Coordinates of C-alpha atoms in Angstrom, one line a residue:
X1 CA -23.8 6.0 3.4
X2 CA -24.9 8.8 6.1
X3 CA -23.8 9.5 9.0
X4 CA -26.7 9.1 11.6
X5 CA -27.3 6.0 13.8
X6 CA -29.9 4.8 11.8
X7 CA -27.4 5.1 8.3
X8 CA -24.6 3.2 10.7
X9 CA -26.9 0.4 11.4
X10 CA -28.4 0.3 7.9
X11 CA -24.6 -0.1 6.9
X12 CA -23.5 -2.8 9.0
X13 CA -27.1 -4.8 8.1
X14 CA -26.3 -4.5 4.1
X15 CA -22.7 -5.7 4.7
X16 CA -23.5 -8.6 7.1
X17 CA -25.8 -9.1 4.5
X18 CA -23.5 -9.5 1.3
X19 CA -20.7 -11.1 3.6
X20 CA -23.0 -13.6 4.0
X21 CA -23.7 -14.2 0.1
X22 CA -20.1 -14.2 -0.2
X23 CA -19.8 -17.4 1.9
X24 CA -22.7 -19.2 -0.4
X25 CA -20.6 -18.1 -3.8
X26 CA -18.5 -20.6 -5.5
X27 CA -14.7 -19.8 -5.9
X28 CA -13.0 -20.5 -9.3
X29 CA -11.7 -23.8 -7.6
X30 CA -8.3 -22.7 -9.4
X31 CA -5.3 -24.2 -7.1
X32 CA -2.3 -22.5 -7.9
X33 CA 1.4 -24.4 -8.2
X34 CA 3.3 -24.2 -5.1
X35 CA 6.3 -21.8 -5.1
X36 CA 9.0 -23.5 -2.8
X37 CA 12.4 -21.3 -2.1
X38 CA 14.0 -22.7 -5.1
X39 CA 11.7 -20.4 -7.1
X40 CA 12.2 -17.3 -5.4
X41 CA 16.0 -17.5 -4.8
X42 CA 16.0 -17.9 -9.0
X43 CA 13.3 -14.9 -9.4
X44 CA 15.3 -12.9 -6.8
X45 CA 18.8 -13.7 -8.9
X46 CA 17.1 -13.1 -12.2
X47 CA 15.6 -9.6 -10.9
X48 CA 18.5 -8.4 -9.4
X49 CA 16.7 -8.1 -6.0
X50 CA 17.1 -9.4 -2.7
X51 CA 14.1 -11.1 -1.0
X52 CA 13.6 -11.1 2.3
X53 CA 10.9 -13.0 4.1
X54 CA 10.6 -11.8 8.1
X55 CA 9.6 -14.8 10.8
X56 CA 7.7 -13.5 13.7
X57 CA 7.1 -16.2 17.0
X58 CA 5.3 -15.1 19.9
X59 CA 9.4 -15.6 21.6
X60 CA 11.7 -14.0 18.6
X61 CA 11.8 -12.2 15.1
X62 CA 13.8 -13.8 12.6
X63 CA 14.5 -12.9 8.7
X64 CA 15.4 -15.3 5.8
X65 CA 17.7 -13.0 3.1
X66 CA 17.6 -15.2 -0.3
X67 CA 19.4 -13.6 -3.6
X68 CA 22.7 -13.0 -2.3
X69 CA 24.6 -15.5 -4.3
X70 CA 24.3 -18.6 -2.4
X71 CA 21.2 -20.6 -0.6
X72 CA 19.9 -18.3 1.1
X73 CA 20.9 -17.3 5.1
X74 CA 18.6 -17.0 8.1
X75 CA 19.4 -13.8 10.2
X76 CA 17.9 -13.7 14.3
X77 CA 16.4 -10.3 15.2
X78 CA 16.0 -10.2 18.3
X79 CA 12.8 -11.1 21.2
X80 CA 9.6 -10.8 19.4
X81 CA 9.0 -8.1 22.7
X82 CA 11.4 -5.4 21.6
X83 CA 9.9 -5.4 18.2
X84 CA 6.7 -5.1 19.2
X85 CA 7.2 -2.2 22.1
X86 CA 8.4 -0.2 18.9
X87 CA 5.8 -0.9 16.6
X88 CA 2.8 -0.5 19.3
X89 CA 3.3 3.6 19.1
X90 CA 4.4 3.7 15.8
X91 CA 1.0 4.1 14.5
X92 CA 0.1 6.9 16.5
X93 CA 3.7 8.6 16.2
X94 CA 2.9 8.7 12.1
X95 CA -0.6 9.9 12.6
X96 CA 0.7 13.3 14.7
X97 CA 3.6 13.6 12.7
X98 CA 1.0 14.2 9.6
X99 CA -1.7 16.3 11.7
X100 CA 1.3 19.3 11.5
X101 CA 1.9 20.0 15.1
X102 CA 3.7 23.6 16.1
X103 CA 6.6 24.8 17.5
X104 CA 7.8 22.6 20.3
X105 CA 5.2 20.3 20.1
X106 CA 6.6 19.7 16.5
X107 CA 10.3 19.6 17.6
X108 CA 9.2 16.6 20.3
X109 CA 6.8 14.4 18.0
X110 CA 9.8 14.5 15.1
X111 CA 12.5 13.9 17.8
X112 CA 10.4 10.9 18.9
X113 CA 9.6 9.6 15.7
X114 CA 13.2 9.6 14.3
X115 CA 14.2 8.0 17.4
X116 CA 11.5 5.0 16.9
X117 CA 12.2 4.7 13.3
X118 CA 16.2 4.1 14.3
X119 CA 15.1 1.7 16.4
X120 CA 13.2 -0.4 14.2
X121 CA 15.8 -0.2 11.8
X122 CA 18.7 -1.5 14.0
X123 CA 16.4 -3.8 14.9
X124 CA 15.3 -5.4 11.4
X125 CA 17.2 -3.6 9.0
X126 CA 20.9 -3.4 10.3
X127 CA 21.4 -7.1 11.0
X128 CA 20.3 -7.9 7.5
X129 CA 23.6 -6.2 5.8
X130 CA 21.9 -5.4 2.4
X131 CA 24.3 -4.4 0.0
X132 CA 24.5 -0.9 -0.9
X133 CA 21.3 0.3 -3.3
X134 CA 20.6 -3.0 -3.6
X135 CA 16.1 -3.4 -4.0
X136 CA 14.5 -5.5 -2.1
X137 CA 11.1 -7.3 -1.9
X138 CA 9.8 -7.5 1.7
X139 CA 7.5 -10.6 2.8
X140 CA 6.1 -9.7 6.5
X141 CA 4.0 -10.7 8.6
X142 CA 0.5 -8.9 9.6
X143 CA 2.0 -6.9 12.7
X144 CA 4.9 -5.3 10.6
X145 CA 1.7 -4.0 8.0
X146 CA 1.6 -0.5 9.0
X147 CA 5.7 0.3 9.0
X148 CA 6.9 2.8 6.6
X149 CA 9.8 0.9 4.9
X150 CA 11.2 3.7 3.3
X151 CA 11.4 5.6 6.4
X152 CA 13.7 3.4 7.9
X153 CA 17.5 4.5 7.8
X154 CA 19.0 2.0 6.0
X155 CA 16.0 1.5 3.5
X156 CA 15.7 5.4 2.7
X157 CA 16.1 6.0 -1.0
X158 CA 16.3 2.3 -1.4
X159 CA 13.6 0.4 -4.2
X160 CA 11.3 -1.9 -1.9
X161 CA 8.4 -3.3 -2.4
X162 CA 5.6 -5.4 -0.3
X163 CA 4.1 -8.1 -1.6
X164 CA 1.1 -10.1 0.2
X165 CA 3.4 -13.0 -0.1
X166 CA 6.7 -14.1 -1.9
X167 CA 4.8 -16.3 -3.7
X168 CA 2.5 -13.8 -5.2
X169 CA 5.3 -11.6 -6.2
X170 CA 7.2 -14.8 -7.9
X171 CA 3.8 -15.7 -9.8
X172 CA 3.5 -12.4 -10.7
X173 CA 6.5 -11.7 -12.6
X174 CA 8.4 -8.5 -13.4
X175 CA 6.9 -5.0 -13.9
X176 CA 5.8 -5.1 -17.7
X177 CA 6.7 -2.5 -20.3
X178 CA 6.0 1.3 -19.9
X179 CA 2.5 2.2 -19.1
X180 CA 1.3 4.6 -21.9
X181 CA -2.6 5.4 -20.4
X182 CA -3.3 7.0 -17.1
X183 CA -6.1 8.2 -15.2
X184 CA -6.1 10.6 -12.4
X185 CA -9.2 11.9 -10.0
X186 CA -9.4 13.6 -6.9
X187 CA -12.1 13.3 -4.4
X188 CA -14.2 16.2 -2.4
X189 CA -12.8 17.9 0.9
X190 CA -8.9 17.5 0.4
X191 CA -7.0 20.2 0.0
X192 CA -4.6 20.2 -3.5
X193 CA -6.0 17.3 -4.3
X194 CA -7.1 18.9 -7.7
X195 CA -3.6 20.6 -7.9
X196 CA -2.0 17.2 -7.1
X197 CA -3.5 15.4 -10.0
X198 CA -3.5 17.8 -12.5
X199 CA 0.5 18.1 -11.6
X200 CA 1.0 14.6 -11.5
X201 CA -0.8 14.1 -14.9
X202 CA 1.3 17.1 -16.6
X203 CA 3.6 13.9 -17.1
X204 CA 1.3 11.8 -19.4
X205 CA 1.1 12.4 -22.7
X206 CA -2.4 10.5 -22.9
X207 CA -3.9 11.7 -19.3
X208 CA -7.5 11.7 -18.4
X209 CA -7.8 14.2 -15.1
X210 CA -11.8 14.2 -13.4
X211 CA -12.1 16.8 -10.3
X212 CA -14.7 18.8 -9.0
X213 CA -18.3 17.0 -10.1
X214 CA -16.8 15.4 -13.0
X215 CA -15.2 12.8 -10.2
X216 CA -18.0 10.7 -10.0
X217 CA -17.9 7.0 -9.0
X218 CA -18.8 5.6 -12.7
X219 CA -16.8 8.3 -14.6
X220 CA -13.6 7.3 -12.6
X221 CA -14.7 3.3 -13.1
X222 CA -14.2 4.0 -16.5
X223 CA -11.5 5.0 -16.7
X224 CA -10.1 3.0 -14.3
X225 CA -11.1 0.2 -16.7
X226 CA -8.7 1.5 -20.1
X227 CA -6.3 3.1 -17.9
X228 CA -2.7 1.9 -17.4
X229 CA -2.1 3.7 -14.5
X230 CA -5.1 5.0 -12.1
X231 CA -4.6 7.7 -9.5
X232 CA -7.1 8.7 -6.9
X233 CA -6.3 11.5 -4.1
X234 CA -9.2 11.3 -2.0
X235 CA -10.5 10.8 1.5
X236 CA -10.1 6.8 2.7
X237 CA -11.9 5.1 5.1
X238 CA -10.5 1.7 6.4
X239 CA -13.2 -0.3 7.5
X240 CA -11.9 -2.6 10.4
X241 CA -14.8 -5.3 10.5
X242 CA -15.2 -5.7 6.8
X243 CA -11.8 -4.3 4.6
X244 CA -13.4 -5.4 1.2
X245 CA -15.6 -2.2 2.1
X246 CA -12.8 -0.1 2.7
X247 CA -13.5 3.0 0.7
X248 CA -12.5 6.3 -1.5
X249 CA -14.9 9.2 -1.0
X250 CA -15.8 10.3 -5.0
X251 CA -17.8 13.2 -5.7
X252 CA -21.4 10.8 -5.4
X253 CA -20.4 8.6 -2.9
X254 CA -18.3 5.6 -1.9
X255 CA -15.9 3.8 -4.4
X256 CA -15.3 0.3 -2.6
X257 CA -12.6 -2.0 -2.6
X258 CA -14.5 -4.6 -3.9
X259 CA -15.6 -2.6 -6.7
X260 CA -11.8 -3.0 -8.4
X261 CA -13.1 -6.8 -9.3
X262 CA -16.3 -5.4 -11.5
X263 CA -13.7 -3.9 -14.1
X264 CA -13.4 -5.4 -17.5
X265 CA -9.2 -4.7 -17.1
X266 CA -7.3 -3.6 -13.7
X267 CA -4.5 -0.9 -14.0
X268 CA -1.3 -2.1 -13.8
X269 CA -0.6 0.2 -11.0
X270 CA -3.3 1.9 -9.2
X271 CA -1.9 5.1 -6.3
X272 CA -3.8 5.9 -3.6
X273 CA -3.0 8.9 -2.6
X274 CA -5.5 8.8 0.2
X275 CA -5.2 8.3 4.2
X276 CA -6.0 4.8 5.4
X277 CA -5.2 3.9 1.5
X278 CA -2.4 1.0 2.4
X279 CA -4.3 0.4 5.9
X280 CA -4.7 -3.6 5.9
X281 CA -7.0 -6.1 8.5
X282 CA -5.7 -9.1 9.5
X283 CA -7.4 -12.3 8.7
X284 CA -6.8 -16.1 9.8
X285 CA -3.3 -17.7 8.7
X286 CA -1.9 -14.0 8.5
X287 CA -3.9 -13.0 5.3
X288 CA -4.1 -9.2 5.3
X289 CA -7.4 -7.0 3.4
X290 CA -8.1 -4.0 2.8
X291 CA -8.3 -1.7 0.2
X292 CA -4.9 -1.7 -1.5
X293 CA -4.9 -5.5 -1.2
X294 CA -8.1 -5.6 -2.9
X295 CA -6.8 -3.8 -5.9
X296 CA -4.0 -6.4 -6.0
X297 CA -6.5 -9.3 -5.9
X298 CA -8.2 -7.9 -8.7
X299 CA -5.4 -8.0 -10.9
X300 CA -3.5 -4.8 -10.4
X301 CA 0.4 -5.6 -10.5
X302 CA 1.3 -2.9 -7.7
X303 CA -0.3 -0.3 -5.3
X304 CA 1.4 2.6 -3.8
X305 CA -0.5 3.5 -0.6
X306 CA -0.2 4.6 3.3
X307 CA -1.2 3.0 6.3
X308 CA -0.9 6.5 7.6
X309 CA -2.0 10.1 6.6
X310 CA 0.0 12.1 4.4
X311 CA 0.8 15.4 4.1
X312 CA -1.3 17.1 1.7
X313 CA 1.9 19.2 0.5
X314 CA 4.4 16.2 0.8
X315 CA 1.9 14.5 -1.2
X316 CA 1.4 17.3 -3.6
X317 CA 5.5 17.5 -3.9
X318 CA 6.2 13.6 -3.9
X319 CA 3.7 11.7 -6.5
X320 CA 3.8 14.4 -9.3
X321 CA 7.8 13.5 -9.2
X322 CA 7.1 9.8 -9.1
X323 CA 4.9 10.1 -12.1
X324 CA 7.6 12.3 -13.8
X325 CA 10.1 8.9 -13.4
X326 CA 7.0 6.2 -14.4
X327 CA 6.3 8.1 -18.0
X328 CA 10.2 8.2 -17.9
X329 CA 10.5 4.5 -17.8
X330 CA 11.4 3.5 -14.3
X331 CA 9.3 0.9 -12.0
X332 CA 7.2 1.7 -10.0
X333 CA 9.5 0.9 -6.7
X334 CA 12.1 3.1 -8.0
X335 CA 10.0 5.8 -9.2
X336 CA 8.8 5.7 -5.6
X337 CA 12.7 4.9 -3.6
X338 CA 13.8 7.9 -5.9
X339 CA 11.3 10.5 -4.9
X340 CA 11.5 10.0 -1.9
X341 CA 15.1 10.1 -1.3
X342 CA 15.3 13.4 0.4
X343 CA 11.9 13.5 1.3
X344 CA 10.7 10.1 3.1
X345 CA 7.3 9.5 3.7
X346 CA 4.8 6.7 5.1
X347 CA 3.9 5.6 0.9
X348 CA 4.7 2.4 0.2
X349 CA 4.8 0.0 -3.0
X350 CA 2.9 -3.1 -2.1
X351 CA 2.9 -5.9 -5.1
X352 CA 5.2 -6.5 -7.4
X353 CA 6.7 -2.7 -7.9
X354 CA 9.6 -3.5 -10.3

């Protein structure tokens, strides 16, 4: 799409348009079994992993902490106001933390995001008393969407993931054997993003790497559609009133959310290294969409994405090391948890990363 007035209303016309086709299509009328805590305290003890699902009221925040040993304990949080005075900020603390301010400027926005980030933590991270190194799988609600986990003292250098539900990440089942294919392609306009992917791929013996022209939105689909592993540094655009039309900017044009579903085969993990990549709407009954959830809908098994801009040289440091530990064998969560151990960052593993 332009940019004009005239391209802008064009755009909102064609997707009114196909969200309204969407409501006339017929679903698969599939009705999955119902996971009940039984089933996740036994996926949780036969993982290794602690679940945690977080309560939110419009009076109090509240965590239940299953795979501990025994049935499972609810831990109180605190007012539902104290959480969300910290988290109201928090999105714009990240965003001018990223932009690179200078000299004092830079000394005040890092003091002030450290501060809020030890906040949050002694909030909903402290009271839980998570064993040493222990992973855990994180089931929030829609206002907790955009918090860096592994920014959070307490959760730093610890293997997390996000799922869109405990459910989902019980149905889904652990992370499968070592991914042998991946695919890597970087988008116009972002500095290293060539230098990021053609580090990161340095790791994979069978690597497919399109920059440059080359990156266009059918080359990259198929590759996407034999590739074990698929990761695009681009530039993302979250689109508020429609997420399935969240986007990556590839050399031709837009590469939508929505398009993950046309794929004869999903990668198992798919990394966005791309701002607004992990940034999520939410829908009725707390449903969250965007792009990286559309790449778990269509099958992919985990995402690793920011609600927040990154860095272009933490970026350009951190996911060349997290390949290095995938092709090595680790998870995707711990790939991530140890890459990030001296260097945290708003990238988070949403799915089922391990």
């Amino acid at each position: 799409f332009g940019q004009g007035p005239d391209d802008e209303r064009r755009e909102r016309e064609l997707m009114e348009s196909l969200r309204g086709r969407l409501w006339h299509r017929a679903g698969s009328g599939a009705v999955l079994p119902r996971v009940d805590l039984a089933a996740v305290r036994a996926a949780a003890d036969g993982r290794g992993v602690l679940a945690v699902a977080y309560c939110w009221t419009e009076e109090t925040v509240a965590a239940v902490v299953v795979g501990d040993g025994g049935p499972g304990r609810v831990v109180g949080l605190g007012p539902t106001r104290a959480v969300t005075a910290l988290l109201g900020g928090l999105g714009p603390d990240l965003e001018t933390a990223a932009g690179e301010p200078a000299g004092p400027l830079a000394r005040a926005v890092d003091a002030g995001l450290r501060t809020r980030l030890a906040a949050l933590a002694e909030l909903l991270v402290t009271p839980l008393d998570l064993p040493t190194g222990r992973p855990v799988v994180l089931s929030v609600p829609g206002a907790f969407r955009a918090v860096p986990w592994g920014m959070l003292p307490g959760l730093v250098g610890r293997p997390c993931t996000v799922p869109s539900s405990l459910a989902a990440w019980v149905r889904t089942g652990p992370w499968p054997a070592r991914p042998r294919v991946a695919a890597f392609a970087a988008g116009p306009g972002v500095p290293r993003s060539d230098e990021e992917v053609q580090r990161a791929a340095t790791a994979w013996p069978a690597a497919t790497v399109r920059v440059g022209e080359d990156a266009t939105v059918e080359q990259v689909s198929t590759d996407a559609g034999t590739a074990d592993v698929l990761h695009v540094a681009a530039h993302g655009r979250h689109h508020r009133e429609h997420p399935s039309f969240s986007r990556v900017e590839l050399a031709d044009g837009p590469w939508f959310g929505h398009d993950a579903h046309r794929l004869p085969r999903t990668p198992g993990l798919v990394v966005l290294s791309a701002c607004e990549g992990g940034r999520t709407a939410v829908r009725w009954g707390e449903e969250t969409d965007g792009l990286a959830r559309a790449w778990l809908h269509a099958g992919a098994h985990c995402v690793v994405a920011s609600a927040a801009s990154v860095r272009d040289e933490v970026a350009c440091e951190v996911l060349p090391e997290v390949h290095r530990r995938l092709a090595g064998g680790e998870a995707p969560a711990l790939a991530l948890a140890g890459a990030t151990a001296d260097l945290p960052t708003t990238l988070v593993c949403l799915g089922s990363g391990w």
